[in-house]
Amino acid sequence: MLLYVALSQFPPGSPVINGSQVIVLNSQITLTCTSARGNPRPSLKWFMNDLEITSGLSTTTSVSPQAPTLTGPTTLTPGQQGIWTCISANGYPAGIMTMRNKDKNTQFTSEFSSTGVIDQKSYDVTGTLSWNPVISNIGDTICCDVTHTTTLGNTSQTVCRLFSDAREYFQLKSLQLSYHE
């Protein structure tokens, strides 16, 4: 049996140049050129008057991460520990991940940990939340926010999950399953 693996190739987004609009003769300037994604990774070149600029440049490669994913229980009995995992893949440099209770407007601190692992030329950031919700948390929404200022500015990528009480879920299920003769 032969197995073929196809690597997906796709073009990068259009380049975007940011920097000063006014340039003073003989002064040093900083211009930033970004191009989203692309496989293989795009190479960027600078030109002035149709001639490639090859000296005096410093380049940094940044890659926007994929939208984060959040897994974990959506129903728990209050007091029961739940573990939620958030993953943000393929960003460079590594993004900053946090988790919060959207409804209580609180950040998880001691219950949350995250690590970044470099995989070839990009980072996968994984965050884990170990939390014991109480009755007042029923109906709350847990969110994972990933900030990647290099490519996304101050806009976070966010994914959320609604938390509900398992006791209500089982009561509703038993009502739906019961019948009388």
JSON list of C-alpha atoms in Angstrom, two decimals:
[
{"chain": "A", "resi": 1, "resn": "MET", "atom": "CA", "xyz": [0.00, 0.00, 0.00]},
{"chain": "A", "resi": 2, "resn": "LEU", "atom": "CA", "xyz": [1.35, 3.41, -0.93]},
{"chain": "A", "resi": 3, "resn": "LEU", "atom": "CA", "xyz": [0.59, 6.47, 1.17]},
{"chain": "A", "resi": 4, "resn": "TYR", "atom": "CA", "xyz": [0.95, 9.94, -0.28]},
{"chain": "A", "resi": 5, "resn": "VAL", "atom": "CA", "xyz": [1.13, 13.01, 1.91]},
{"chain": "A", "resi": 6, "resn": "ALA", "atom": "CA", "xyz": [0.11, 16.23, 0.23]},
{"chain": "A", "resi": 7, "resn": "LEU", "atom": "CA", "xyz": [1.46, 19.42, 1.72]},
{"chain": "A", "resi": 8, "resn": "SER", "atom": "CA", "xyz": [-0.90, 22.32, 1.25]},
{"chain": "A", "resi": 9, "resn": "GLN", "atom": "CA", "xyz": [0.62, 25.35, -0.36]},
{"chain": "A", "resi": 10, "resn": "PHE", "atom": "CA", "xyz": [-1.14, 28.69, -0.37]},
{"chain": "A", "resi": 11, "resn": "PRO", "atom": "CA", "xyz": [-0.09, 32.21, -1.27]},
{"chain": "A", "resi": 12, "resn": "PRO", "atom": "CA", "xyz": [0.63, 34.85, 1.37]},
{"chain": "A", "resi": 13, "resn": "GLY", "atom": "CA", "xyz": [-1.59, 37.85, 1.90]},
{"chain": "A", "resi": 14, "resn": "SER", "atom": "CA", "xyz": [-0.77, 41.16, 0.25]},
{"chain": "A", "resi": 15, "resn": "PRO", "atom": "CA", "xyz": [2.17, 42.99, 1.84]},
{"chain": "A", "resi": 16, "resn": "VAL", "atom": "CA", "xyz": [1.36, 45.96, 4.08]},
{"chain": "A", "resi": 17, "resn": "ILE", "atom": "CA", "xyz": [4.00, 48.63, 4.77]},
{"chain": "A", "resi": 18, "resn": "ASN", "atom": "CA", "xyz": [3.83, 50.78, 7.90]},
{"chain": "A", "resi": 19, "resn": "GLY", "atom": "CA", "xyz": [6.12, 53.62, 8.90]},
{"chain": "A", "resi": 20, "resn": "SER", "atom": "CA", "xyz": [6.76, 57.31, 8.55]},
{"chain": "A", "resi": 21, "resn": "GLN", "atom": "CA", "xyz": [5.16, 59.02, 5.57]},
{"chain": "A", "resi": 22, "resn": "VAL", "atom": "CA", "xyz": [7.74, 61.82, 5.70]},
{"chain": "A", "resi": 23, "resn": "ILE", "atom": "CA", "xyz": [11.39, 60.94, 5.12]},
{"chain": "A", "resi": 24, "resn": "VAL", "atom": "CA", "xyz": [14.21, 63.40, 5.77]},
{"chain": "A", "resi": 25, "resn": "LEU", "atom": "CA", "xyz": [17.27, 63.04, 3.53]},
{"chain": "A", "resi": 26, "resn": "ASN", "atom": "CA", "xyz": [20.16, 61.11, 5.22]},
{"chain": "A", "resi": 27, "resn": "SER", "atom": "CA", "xyz": [18.05, 60.12, 8.21]},
{"chain": "A", "resi": 28, "resn": "GLN", "atom": "CA", "xyz": [17.46, 56.62, 9.48]},
{"chain": "A", "resi": 29, "resn": "ILE", "atom": "CA", "xyz": [13.89, 55.33, 9.14]},
{"chain": "A", "resi": 30, "resn": "THR", "atom": "CA", "xyz": [12.03, 52.26, 10.21]},
{"chain": "A", "resi": 31, "resn": "LEU", "atom": "CA", "xyz": [9.52, 50.70, 7.87]},
{"chain": "A", "resi": 32, "resn": "THR", "atom": "CA", "xyz": [7.63, 47.51, 8.64]},
{"chain": "A", "resi": 33, "resn": "CYS", "atom": "CA", "xyz": [6.38, 45.17, 5.95]},
{"chain": "A", "resi": 34, "resn": "THR", "atom": "CA", "xyz": [3.98, 42.41, 6.95]},
{"chain": "A", "resi": 35, "resn": "SER", "atom": "CA", "xyz": [2.39, 39.65, 4.94]},
{"chain": "A", "resi": 36, "resn": "ALA", "atom": "CA", "xyz": [-0.06, 37.27, 6.56]},
{"chain": "A", "resi": 37, "resn": "ARG", "atom": "CA", "xyz": [0.57, 33.52, 6.43]},
{"chain": "A", "resi": 38, "resn": "GLY", "atom": "CA", "xyz": [1.58, 31.75, 3.22]},
{"chain": "A", "resi": 39, "resn": "ASN", "atom": "CA", "xyz": [3.04, 28.29, 2.79]},
{"chain": "A", "resi": 40, "resn": "PRO", "atom": "CA", "xyz": [5.87, 28.13, 2.12]},
{"chain": "A", "resi": 41, "resn": "ARG", "atom": "CA", "xyz": [6.65, 31.15, 4.30]},
{"chain": "A", "resi": 42, "resn": "PRO", "atom": "CA", "xyz": [6.98, 34.27, 2.12]},
{"chain": "A", "resi": 43, "resn": "SER", "atom": "CA", "xyz": [10.28, 36.07, 1.70]},
{"chain": "A", "resi": 44, "resn": "LEU", "atom": "CA", "xyz": [10.13, 39.84, 1.65]},
{"chain": "A", "resi": 45, "resn": "LYS", "atom": "CA", "xyz": [12.45, 42.10, -0.34]},
{"chain": "A", "resi": 46, "resn": "TRP", "atom": "CA", "xyz": [12.84, 45.87, -0.24]},
{"chain": "A", "resi": 47, "resn": "PHE", "atom": "CA", "xyz": [13.22, 48.00, -3.36]},
{"chain": "A", "resi": 48, "resn": "MET", "atom": "CA", "xyz": [13.97, 51.68, -3.93]},
{"chain": "A", "resi": 49, "resn": "ASN", "atom": "CA", "xyz": [13.71, 53.10, -7.46]},
{"chain": "A", "resi": 50, "resn": "ASP", "atom": "CA", "xyz": [13.36, 49.52, -8.79]},
{"chain": "A", "resi": 51, "resn": "LEU", "atom": "CA", "xyz": [16.69, 48.46, -7.20]},
{"chain": "A", "resi": 52, "resn": "GLU", "atom": "CA", "xyz": [16.75, 45.87, -4.44]},
{"chain": "A", "resi": 53, "resn": "ILE", "atom": "CA", "xyz": [18.08, 47.17, -1.11]},
{"chain": "A", "resi": 54, "resn": "THR", "atom": "CA", "xyz": [20.45, 44.56, 0.32]},
{"chain": "A", "resi": 55, "resn": "SER", "atom": "CA", "xyz": [22.38, 46.43, 3.03]},
{"chain": "A", "resi": 56, "resn": "GLY", "atom": "CA", "xyz": [21.33, 48.23, 6.18]},
{"chain": "A", "resi": 57, "resn": "LEU", "atom": "CA", "xyz": [18.33, 45.97, 6.69]},
{"chain": "A", "resi": 58, "resn": "SER", "atom": "CA", "xyz": [17.30, 43.97, 9.69]},
{"chain": "A", "resi": 59, "resn": "THR", "atom": "CA", "xyz": [14.53, 41.46, 9.30]},
{"chain": "A", "resi": 60, "resn": "THR", "atom": "CA", "xyz": [12.32, 39.74, 11.81]},
{"chain": "A", "resi": 61, "resn": "THR", "atom": "CA", "xyz": [9.87, 37.05, 10.85]},
{"chain": "A", "resi": 62, "resn": "SER", "atom": "CA", "xyz": [6.49, 37.11, 12.55]},
{"chain": "A", "resi": 63, "resn": "VAL", "atom": "CA", "xyz": [3.61, 34.73, 11.89]},
{"chain": "A", "resi": 64, "resn": "SER", "atom": "CA", "xyz": [0.04, 35.22, 13.10]},
{"chain": "A", "resi": 65, "resn": "PRO", "atom": "CA", "xyz": [-1.17, 32.24, 15.14]},
{"chain": "A", "resi": 66, "resn": "GLN", "atom": "CA", "xyz": [-4.20, 30.21, 14.19]},
{"chain": "A", "resi": 67, "resn": "ALA", "atom": "CA", "xyz": [-7.40, 30.99, 16.09]},
{"chain": "A", "resi": 68, "resn": "PRO", "atom": "CA", "xyz": [-7.21, 29.36, 19.53]},
{"chain": "A", "resi": 69, "resn": "THR", "atom": "CA", "xyz": [-9.21, 26.27, 20.48]},
{"chain": "A", "resi": 70, "resn": "LEU", "atom": "CA", "xyz": [-10.69, 25.66, 23.94]},
{"chain": "A", "resi": 71, "resn": "THR", "atom": "CA", "xyz": [-11.60, 22.18, 25.15]},
{"chain": "A", "resi": 72, "resn": "GLY", "atom": "CA", "xyz": [-12.99, 21.03, 28.48]},
{"chain": "A", "resi": 73, "resn": "PRO", "atom": "CA", "xyz": [-16.28, 20.31, 30.17]},
{"chain": "A", "resi": 74, "resn": "THR", "atom": "CA", "xyz": [-19.35, 22.43, 29.56]},
{"chain": "A", "resi": 75, "resn": "THR", "atom": "CA", "xyz": [-21.23, 20.83, 32.46]},
{"chain": "A", "resi": 76, "resn": "LEU", "atom": "CA", "xyz": [-19.97, 20.12, 35.99]},
{"chain": "A", "resi": 77, "resn": "THR", "atom": "CA", "xyz": [-21.48, 19.68, 39.42]},
{"chain": "A", "resi": 78, "resn": "PRO", "atom": "CA", "xyz": [-20.51, 22.72, 41.55]},
{"chain": "A", "resi": 79, "resn": "GLY", "atom": "CA", "xyz": [-17.39, 21.88, 43.57]},
{"chain": "A", "resi": 80, "resn": "GLN", "atom": "CA", "xyz": [-16.23, 19.30, 41.01]},
{"chain": "A", "resi": 81, "resn": "GLN", "atom": "CA", "xyz": [-12.88, 20.15, 39.40]},
{"chain": "A", "resi": 82, "resn": "GLY", "atom": "CA", "xyz": [-12.79, 20.81, 35.69]},
{"chain": "A", "resi": 83, "resn": "ILE", "atom": "CA", "xyz": [-9.76, 21.06, 33.42]},
{"chain": "A", "resi": 84, "resn": "TRP", "atom": "CA", "xyz": [-9.90, 23.25, 30.32]},
{"chain": "A", "resi": 85, "resn": "THR", "atom": "CA", "xyz": [-7.15, 23.41, 27.70]},
{"chain": "A", "resi": 86, "resn": "CYS", "atom": "CA", "xyz": [-6.58, 26.28, 25.29]},
{"chain": "A", "resi": 87, "resn": "ILE", "atom": "CA", "xyz": [-4.21, 25.89, 22.33]},
{"chain": "A", "resi": 88, "resn": "SER", "atom": "CA", "xyz": [-2.88, 28.63, 20.04]},
{"chain": "A", "resi": 89, "resn": "ALA", "atom": "CA", "xyz": [-0.79, 27.11, 17.26]},
{"chain": "A", "resi": 90, "resn": "ASN", "atom": "CA", "xyz": [1.72, 28.30, 14.68]},
{"chain": "A", "resi": 91, "resn": "GLY", "atom": "CA", "xyz": [2.51, 31.83, 15.89]},
{"chain": "A", "resi": 92, "resn": "TYR", "atom": "CA", "xyz": [5.93, 33.45, 15.84]},
{"chain": "A", "resi": 93, "resn": "PRO", "atom": "CA", "xyz": [7.04, 34.80, 18.19]},
{"chain": "A", "resi": 94, "resn": "ALA", "atom": "CA", "xyz": [4.98, 33.12, 20.92]},
{"chain": "A", "resi": 95, "resn": "GLY", "atom": "CA", "xyz": [1.71, 34.81, 21.87]},
{"chain": "A", "resi": 96, "resn": "ILE", "atom": "CA", "xyz": [0.61, 35.66, 25.41]},
{"chain": "A", "resi": 97, "resn": "MET", "atom": "CA", "xyz": [-2.29, 33.57, 26.69]},
{"chain": "A", "resi": 98, "resn": "THR", "atom": "CA", "xyz": [-4.70, 34.32, 29.54]},
{"chain": "A", "resi": 99, "resn": "MET", "atom": "CA", "xyz": [-8.00, 32.85, 30.70]},
{"chain": "A", "resi": 100, "resn": "ARG", "atom": "CA", "xyz": [-10.88, 34.66, 32.33]},
{"chain": "A", "resi": 101, "resn": "ASN", "atom": "CA", "xyz": [-14.43, 34.36, 33.59]},
{"chain": "A", "resi": 102, "resn": "LYS", "atom": "CA", "xyz": [-16.25, 36.68, 31.20]},
{"chain": "A", "resi": 103, "resn": "ASP", "atom": "CA", "xyz": [-19.36, 37.05, 33.37]},
{"chain": "A", "resi": 104, "resn": "LYS", "atom": "CA", "xyz": [-17.52, 37.85, 36.60]},
{"chain": "A", "resi": 105, "resn": "ASN", "atom": "CA", "xyz": [-14.94, 39.99, 34.76]},
{"chain": "A", "resi": 106, "resn": "THR", "atom": "CA", "xyz": [-12.13, 38.15, 36.57]},
{"chain": "A", "resi": 107, "resn": "GLN", "atom": "CA", "xyz": [-8.81, 36.78, 35.37]},
{"chain": "A", "resi": 108, "resn": "PHE", "atom": "CA", "xyz": [-7.74, 33.26, 36.38]},
{"chain": "A", "resi": 109, "resn": "THR", "atom": "CA", "xyz": [-4.28, 33.47, 37.97]},
{"chain": "A", "resi": 110, "resn": "SER", "atom": "CA", "xyz": [-3.27, 30.67, 40.36]},
{"chain": "A", "resi": 111, "resn": "GLU", "atom": "CA", "xyz": [-5.61, 28.18, 38.62]},
{"chain": "A", "resi": 112, "resn": "PHE", "atom": "CA", "xyz": [-4.07, 28.84, 35.18]},
{"chain": "A", "resi": 113, "resn": "SER", "atom": "CA", "xyz": [-0.69, 27.99, 33.63]},
{"chain": "A", "resi": 114, "resn": "SER", "atom": "CA", "xyz": [0.62, 28.26, 30.07]},
{"chain": "A", "resi": 115, "resn": "THR", "atom": "CA", "xyz": [3.69, 27.11, 28.18]},
{"chain": "A", "resi": 116, "resn": "GLY", "atom": "CA", "xyz": [5.07, 27.84, 24.73]},
{"chain": "A", "resi": 117, "resn": "VAL", "atom": "CA", "xyz": [6.85, 25.17, 22.70]},
{"chain": "A", "resi": 118, "resn": "ILE", "atom": "CA", "xyz": [8.67, 25.88, 19.46]},
{"chain": "A", "resi": 119, "resn": "ASP", "atom": "CA", "xyz": [7.67, 23.50, 16.67]},
{"chain": "A", "resi": 120, "resn": "GLN", "atom": "CA", "xyz": [9.99, 23.93, 13.66]},
{"chain": "A", "resi": 121, "resn": "LYS", "atom": "CA", "xyz": [9.65, 27.68, 13.00]},
{"chain": "A", "resi": 122, "resn": "SER", "atom": "CA", "xyz": [6.56, 28.59, 15.05]},
{"chain": "A", "resi": 123, "resn": "TYR", "atom": "CA", "xyz": [5.26, 28.38, 18.60]},
{"chain": "A", "resi": 124, "resn": "ASP", "atom": "CA", "xyz": [2.39, 26.38, 19.99]},
{"chain": "A", "resi": 125, "resn": "VAL", "atom": "CA", "xyz": [1.14, 27.94, 23.23]},
{"chain": "A", "resi": 126, "resn": "THR", "atom": "CA", "xyz": [-0.94, 25.72, 25.52]},
{"chain": "A", "resi": 127, "resn": "GLY", "atom": "CA", "xyz": [-2.79, 26.95, 28.58]},
{"chain": "A", "resi": 128, "resn": "THR", "atom": "CA", "xyz": [-4.42, 24.77, 31.23]},
{"chain": "A", "resi": 129, "resn": "LEU", "atom": "CA", "xyz": [-7.08, 25.89, 33.67]},
{"chain": "A", "resi": 130, "resn": "SER", "atom": "CA", "xyz": [-7.81, 23.66, 36.69]},
{"chain": "A", "resi": 131, "resn": "TRP", "atom": "CA", "xyz": [-10.83, 25.14, 38.44]},
{"chain": "A", "resi": 132, "resn": "ASN", "atom": "CA", "xyz": [-13.53, 24.11, 40.90]},
{"chain": "A", "resi": 133, "resn": "PRO", "atom": "CA", "xyz": [-16.58, 26.23, 40.04]},
{"chain": "A", "resi": 134, "resn": "VAL", "atom": "CA", "xyz": [-19.17, 26.97, 42.72]},
{"chain": "A", "resi": 135, "resn": "ILE", "atom": "CA", "xyz": [-22.95, 27.43, 42.44]},
{"chain": "A", "resi": 136, "resn": "SER", "atom": "CA", "xyz": [-22.58, 31.14, 41.66]},
{"chain": "A", "resi": 137, "resn": "ASN", "atom": "CA", "xyz": [-20.56, 30.19, 38.53]},
{"chain": "A", "resi": 138, "resn": "ILE", "atom": "CA", "xyz": [-23.46, 28.33, 36.86]},
{"chain": "A", "resi": 139, "resn": "GLY", "atom": "CA", "xyz": [-24.12, 29.97, 33.51]},
{"chain": "A", "resi": 140, "resn": "ASP", "atom": "CA", "xyz": [-20.73, 31.71, 33.42]},
{"chain": "A", "resi": 141, "resn": "THR", "atom": "CA", "xyz": [-18.59, 31.84, 30.30]},
{"chain": "A", "resi": 142, "resn": "ILE", "atom": "CA", "xyz": [-14.90, 30.88, 30.39]},
{"chain": "A", "resi": 143, "resn": "CYS", "atom": "CA", "xyz": [-12.73, 32.62, 27.78]},
{"chain": "A", "resi": 144, "resn": "CYS", "atom": "CA", "xyz": [-9.19, 32.09, 26.52]},
{"chain": "A", "resi": 145, "resn": "ASP", "atom": "CA", "xyz": [-7.51, 35.20, 25.10]},
{"chain": "A", "resi": 146, "resn": "VAL", "atom": "CA", "xyz": [-4.33, 35.11, 23.00]},
{"chain": "A", "resi": 147, "resn": "THR", "atom": "CA", "xyz": [-2.49, 38.37, 22.37]},
{"chain": "A", "resi": 148, "resn": "HIS", "atom": "CA", "xyz": [0.08, 38.43, 19.58]},
{"chain": "A", "resi": 149, "resn": "THR", "atom": "CA", "xyz": [1.09, 42.08, 19.40]},
{"chain": "A", "resi": 150, "resn": "THR", "atom": "CA", "xyz": [3.71, 41.51, 16.69]},
{"chain": "A", "resi": 151, "resn": "THR", "atom": "CA", "xyz": [1.14, 40.49, 14.07]},
{"chain": "A", "resi": 152, "resn": "LEU", "atom": "CA", "xyz": [-2.29, 41.32, 15.53]},
{"chain": "A", "resi": 153, "resn": "GLY", "atom": "CA", "xyz": [-1.60, 44.54, 17.46]},
{"chain": "A", "resi": 154, "resn": "ASN", "atom": "CA", "xyz": [-3.65, 44.88, 20.65]},
{"chain": "A", "resi": 155, "resn": "THR", "atom": "CA", "xyz": [-6.52, 42.76, 19.30]},
{"chain": "A", "resi": 156, "resn": "SER", "atom": "CA", "xyz": [-6.81, 39.44, 21.12]},
{"chain": "A", "resi": 157, "resn": "GLN", "atom": "CA", "xyz": [-7.97, 36.21, 19.53]},
{"chain": "A", "resi": 158, "resn": "THR", "atom": "CA", "xyz": [-10.67, 34.88, 21.87]},
{"chain": "A", "resi": 159, "resn": "VAL", "atom": "CA", "xyz": [-12.53, 31.61, 22.25]},
{"chain": "A", "resi": 160, "resn": "CYS", "atom": "CA", "xyz": [-15.18, 30.98, 24.95]},
{"chain": "A", "resi": 161, "resn": "ARG", "atom": "CA", "xyz": [-17.19, 28.12, 26.48]},
{"chain": "A", "resi": 162, "resn": "LEU", "atom": "CA", "xyz": [-20.40, 28.39, 28.48]},
{"chain": "A", "resi": 163, "resn": "PHE", "atom": "CA", "xyz": [-20.40, 26.50, 31.79]},
{"chain": "A", "resi": 164, "resn": "SER", "atom": "CA", "xyz": [-23.62, 24.96, 33.18]},
{"chain": "A", "resi": 165, "resn": "ASP", "atom": "CA", "xyz": [-24.62, 22.78, 36.11]},
{"chain": "A", "resi": 166, "resn": "ALA", "atom": "CA", "xyz": [-24.53, 19.03, 35.40]},
{"chain": "A", "resi": 167, "resn": "ARG", "atom": "CA", "xyz": [-27.34, 18.47, 37.91]},
{"chain": "A", "resi": 168, "resn": "GLU", "atom": "CA", "xyz": [-29.72, 20.53, 35.75]},
{"chain": "A", "resi": 169, "resn": "TYR", "atom": "CA", "xyz": [-28.59, 18.63, 32.65]},
{"chain": "A", "resi": 170, "resn": "PHE", "atom": "CA", "xyz": [-29.33, 15.25, 34.25]},
{"chain": "A", "resi": 171, "resn": "GLN", "atom": "CA", "xyz": [-32.69, 16.45, 35.60]},
{"chain": "A", "resi": 172, "resn": "LEU", "atom": "CA", "xyz": [-33.68, 17.61, 32.12]},
{"chain": "A", "resi": 173, "resn": "LYS", "atom": "CA", "xyz": [-32.52, 14.32, 30.57]},
{"chain": "A", "resi": 174, "resn": "SER", "atom": "CA", "xyz": [-34.48, 12.26, 33.09]},
{"chain": "A", "resi": 175, "resn": "LEU", "atom": "CA", "xyz": [-37.60, 14.35, 32.40]},
{"chain": "A", "resi": 176, "resn": "GLN", "atom": "CA", "xyz": [-37.22, 13.78, 28.70]},
{"chain": "A", "resi": 177, "resn": "LEU", "atom": "CA", "xyz": [-36.72, 10.04, 29.12]},
{"chain": "A", "resi": 178, "resn": "SER", "atom": "CA", "xyz": [-39.55, 9.33, 31.58]},
{"chain": "A", "resi": 179, "resn": "TYR", "atom": "CA", "xyz": [-42.99, 8.27, 30.38]},
{"chain": "A", "resi": 180, "resn": "HIS", "atom": "CA", "xyz": [-46.23, 6.98, 31.94]},
{"chain": "A", "resi": 181, "resn": "GLU", "atom": "CA", "xyz": [-48.48, 4.15, 30.77]}
]
